[in-house]
C-alpha cells in the first residue's frame, strides 16, 4: 500500500488568528480551515490533522467541529493528555487521536510524549479514547523505551517524531535516519502501526525513504507554506507525488 498523507492544517488557522483572534465572530475572519481541508481532499490528502492546543493559539473548538462535519476525510485530532482535551475528543469523535506533549511556551510540539514516564495517565487516556471508538496514536521520539511503553499502554499506532531528523545537519542526518530505521523496525515488530511527522518538507522527504514500515506521514508547515504560492490543492498534490517514490 502506498504511503498515506495526513495534512495538518493548523497554520491556516494561525493566519486567521493573526488578524481575527480578538474578533472571532467577524464575517471577515479568514482563511477557513474547512475550505483548506476540502482543498487538501481535492489534492489527494488521505486524512486531515488538527491540533487544538490548550492555549487555542490556532485551531479553535469550532474549527474542529466544522472540519469534522464538513470534510469527509478521516480526522486526526492531536491532543495533550488532559481532561479538557479528552472531553473535547469524546464529543468531537475524530477517527484518530494522536497524544502529544504540550507546554504553553513552545513554538510547536517539541520532543515526543514521555509515555514511559507517564504510563498510568497515558494508559487511562488511551483506554477511554479506544472505548469511544477512536483509534489512538502516540507521538514519540525514536527511542526503544518509549516504543516499549507505547505497546504497554495499548496504543494501536505510534507517530515517530522526525523533528531531530529535520533539524539535523551534515553527518547528523544519517545518524537520525538510522535512529528512525531502528525505531520503526522495533515498533513494526510489536504490531504497532508506524507513522511519522514533524518538520518533513519537500526538500528533506527523500532521506526518510530509507525508513521502512511507515504507513502515514503527517505534514503541516511545509504544505501550508507551499500553498501560499501554488494553492492548497496543488501543494498537496505535489507532496503526494513526491511521496509516491517511498519504496516500502
Ligand atoms: N505531527 C505532530 C504530532 C505535530 O505536533 C506536528 C506539528 O503540529 C506535525 C506532525 C506536523 O509538523 P510540521 O508542521 O512540522 O509538518
XYZ file of C-alpha atoms and ligand atoms in Angstrom:
264
model
C 0.000 0.000 0.000
C 1.270 3.471 -0.740
C 2.357 5.893 1.918
C -0.587 7.944 3.218
C -0.523 11.703 3.719
C -2.213 13.376 6.667
C -2.346 17.119 6.069
C -2.073 19.238 9.196
C -3.993 22.479 8.591
C -3.253 24.225 11.927
C -1.377 27.042 10.264
C -4.343 28.011 8.144
C -5.933 28.914 11.468
C -2.675 30.586 12.570
C -3.057 33.033 9.687
C -6.666 33.787 10.577
C -5.834 34.248 14.265
C -3.060 36.701 13.373
C -5.773 39.164 12.388
C -9.004 37.911 13.978
C -8.112 36.343 17.331
C -9.965 39.146 19.096
C -12.827 39.226 16.558
C -13.784 35.539 16.301
C -17.301 36.252 15.045
C -16.277 38.731 12.364
C -17.790 37.888 8.975
C -14.371 38.783 7.557
C -12.473 36.143 9.514
C -10.383 34.181 7.008
C -8.861 31.869 5.826
C -11.192 28.993 6.629
C -9.705 25.704 7.902
C -12.672 23.815 6.441
C -12.008 25.239 2.962
C -8.355 24.246 3.343
C -9.374 20.710 4.336
C -11.606 20.424 1.267
C -8.813 21.713 -0.978
C -6.431 19.178 0.605
C -9.003 16.468 -0.164
C -9.097 17.624 -3.798
C -5.277 17.416 -3.898
C -5.268 13.803 -2.692
C -4.860 14.061 1.100
C -5.694 10.850 2.935
C -6.629 12.464 6.229
C -6.759 15.836 7.954
C -4.943 16.603 11.191
C -5.735 19.417 13.569
C -4.219 20.236 16.929
C -6.476 22.048 19.354
C -3.980 23.390 21.850
C -4.795 24.362 25.427
C -3.992 27.997 24.576
C -6.126 27.863 21.371
C -3.381 29.691 19.533
C -4.520 28.404 16.141
C -7.371 25.886 15.909
C -10.494 26.735 17.898
C -13.026 24.146 19.069
C -15.465 25.493 16.491
C -12.952 24.772 13.693
C -12.636 21.187 14.833
C -16.403 20.639 14.690
C -16.708 22.404 11.328
C -13.980 20.264 9.769
C -15.494 17.140 11.299
C -18.933 17.914 9.879
C -17.891 19.367 6.533
C -14.941 17.280 5.322
C -15.410 13.587 4.550
C -11.741 12.667 5.131
C -10.741 10.829 8.315
C -9.938 13.340 11.054
C -6.926 13.043 13.333
C -7.058 15.171 16.491
C -3.687 15.927 18.050
C -4.263 16.460 21.743
C -2.481 16.890 25.033
C -3.151 14.273 27.721
C -5.557 16.430 29.740
C -9.135 16.120 30.988
C -10.125 19.117 28.882
C -8.853 17.597 25.638
C -10.262 14.185 26.476
C -13.677 15.731 26.880
C -13.291 17.582 23.555
C -12.255 14.356 21.805
C -15.210 12.450 23.222
C -17.674 14.989 21.844
C -15.834 15.576 18.541
C -15.326 11.855 17.906
C -12.408 12.093 15.468
C -11.359 8.910 13.683
C -7.925 9.095 15.310
C -6.377 10.867 18.245
C -2.648 11.450 18.490
C -1.465 12.134 22.023
C 1.239 14.775 22.130
C 3.149 16.609 24.860
C 2.219 20.243 25.193
C 3.698 23.170 27.033
C 2.448 26.705 26.686
C 5.806 28.240 25.869
C 6.776 26.024 22.956
C 6.586 27.331 19.382
C 5.449 23.907 18.198
C 5.434 20.396 19.640
C 8.971 19.884 20.924
C 10.044 16.324 21.634
C 7.816 13.291 21.869
C 5.391 12.348 24.612
C 7.116 10.778 27.617
C 4.914 7.680 27.618
C 7.408 5.727 29.742
C 7.325 8.446 32.413
C 3.529 8.909 32.432
C 2.456 5.336 31.891
C -0.719 5.139 34.021
C -2.013 8.528 32.886
C -1.442 7.682 29.212
C -2.932 4.196 29.630
C -6.148 5.681 31.071
C -6.413 8.230 28.287
C -5.782 5.616 25.565
C -8.375 3.298 27.145
C -11.072 5.976 27.306
C -10.492 7.021 23.692
C -10.493 3.455 22.427
C -13.718 2.660 24.290
C -15.261 5.584 22.396
C -14.178 4.002 19.103
C -11.287 6.428 18.484
C -8.032 4.881 17.243
C -5.051 6.157 19.222
C -1.551 7.091 18.189
C 1.274 8.286 20.435
C 3.728 10.896 19.203
C 7.071 9.665 20.500
C 10.772 10.044 19.943
C 12.516 7.196 18.105
C 13.583 5.647 21.395
C 13.258 1.999 22.408
C 11.940 2.750 25.926
C 9.148 4.901 24.552
C 8.209 2.301 21.961
C 8.024 -0.422 24.620
C 5.872 1.862 26.733
C 3.591 2.562 23.749
C 2.991 -1.176 23.489
C 2.250 -1.405 27.226
C -0.434 1.286 27.244
C -2.479 -0.271 24.468
C -1.983 2.236 21.654
C -2.526 0.927 18.131
C -0.167 3.343 16.450
C 2.851 5.498 17.072
C 3.942 8.608 15.220
C 7.715 8.834 15.191
C 8.909 12.362 15.875
C 11.037 13.393 12.912
C 11.920 16.829 14.316
C 15.515 15.906 15.230
C 15.985 14.467 11.755
C 14.589 17.645 10.182
C 16.890 19.883 12.245
C 19.996 17.744 11.732
C 22.863 18.849 9.519
C 25.799 17.058 7.889
C 26.630 13.632 9.339
C 23.929 14.006 11.960
C 21.279 13.430 9.291
C 22.343 9.850 8.695
C 22.509 9.191 12.438
C 18.949 10.476 12.843
C 17.731 8.413 9.896
C 19.325 5.352 11.473
C 17.523 6.033 14.770
C 14.258 6.212 12.858
C 15.010 2.986 10.984
C 15.683 1.093 14.218
C 12.629 2.539 15.915
C 10.359 1.735 13.002
C 11.614 -1.866 12.851
C 11.088 -2.309 16.560
C 7.558 -0.875 16.532
C 6.501 -2.841 13.461
C 7.802 -5.976 15.193
C 5.363 -5.201 18.021
C 2.483 -4.886 15.514
C 2.162 -1.155 16.027
C 1.237 0.942 13.000
C 4.114 3.350 12.425
C 3.503 6.909 11.232
C 5.938 9.819 11.145
C 5.736 13.565 11.361
C 7.219 16.933 12.232
C 9.449 19.043 10.045
C 9.006 16.929 6.900
C 9.248 19.111 3.793
C 9.616 18.905 0.003
C 13.422 19.027 0.288
C 14.131 16.529 3.071
C 11.461 13.878 2.492
C 13.540 11.604 0.291
C 16.002 10.974 3.115
C 13.134 9.357 5.015
C 12.608 6.851 2.211
C 15.227 4.706 3.979
C 12.867 4.185 6.931
C 10.788 1.018 6.467
C 7.269 0.136 7.673
C 5.867 3.658 7.551
C 2.107 3.906 6.943
C 1.395 7.644 7.088
C 3.219 10.956 7.259
C 1.667 13.961 8.953
C 2.825 17.176 7.366
C 1.707 20.720 8.087
C 4.002 23.707 7.927
C 5.717 22.949 4.634
C 2.443 22.221 2.828
C 0.703 25.345 4.142
C 3.794 27.395 3.194
C 3.803 25.952 -0.318
C 0.060 26.552 -0.551
C 0.662 30.287 -0.278
C 2.434 30.097 -3.628
C 0.518 27.425 -5.542
C -2.706 26.854 -3.588
C -3.515 24.075 -1.150
C -4.760 21.585 -3.712
C -1.581 21.796 -5.768
C 0.686 21.822 -2.688
C -0.894 18.581 -1.503
C -0.755 17.060 -4.974
C 2.984 17.816 -5.186
C 3.627 16.261 -1.772
C 1.653 13.129 -2.623
C 3.536 12.818 -5.931
C 6.890 13.084 -4.130
C 5.815 10.521 -1.506
C 4.878 8.013 -4.218
C 8.583 7.133 -4.506
C 8.589 5.624 -0.969
C 9.974 2.157 -1.687
C 8.401 0.050 1.071
N 2.863 15.550 13.979
C 2.716 16.111 15.194
C 2.419 15.219 16.346
C 2.801 17.503 15.360
O 2.642 18.046 16.584
C 3.026 18.313 14.236
C 3.089 19.798 14.381
O 1.861 20.272 14.821
C 3.156 17.675 12.981
C 3.094 16.302 12.882
C 3.378 18.458 11.724
O 4.597 19.093 11.784
P 5.000 20.142 10.670
O 4.029 21.276 10.784
O 6.382 20.499 11.012
O 4.868 19.441 9.345
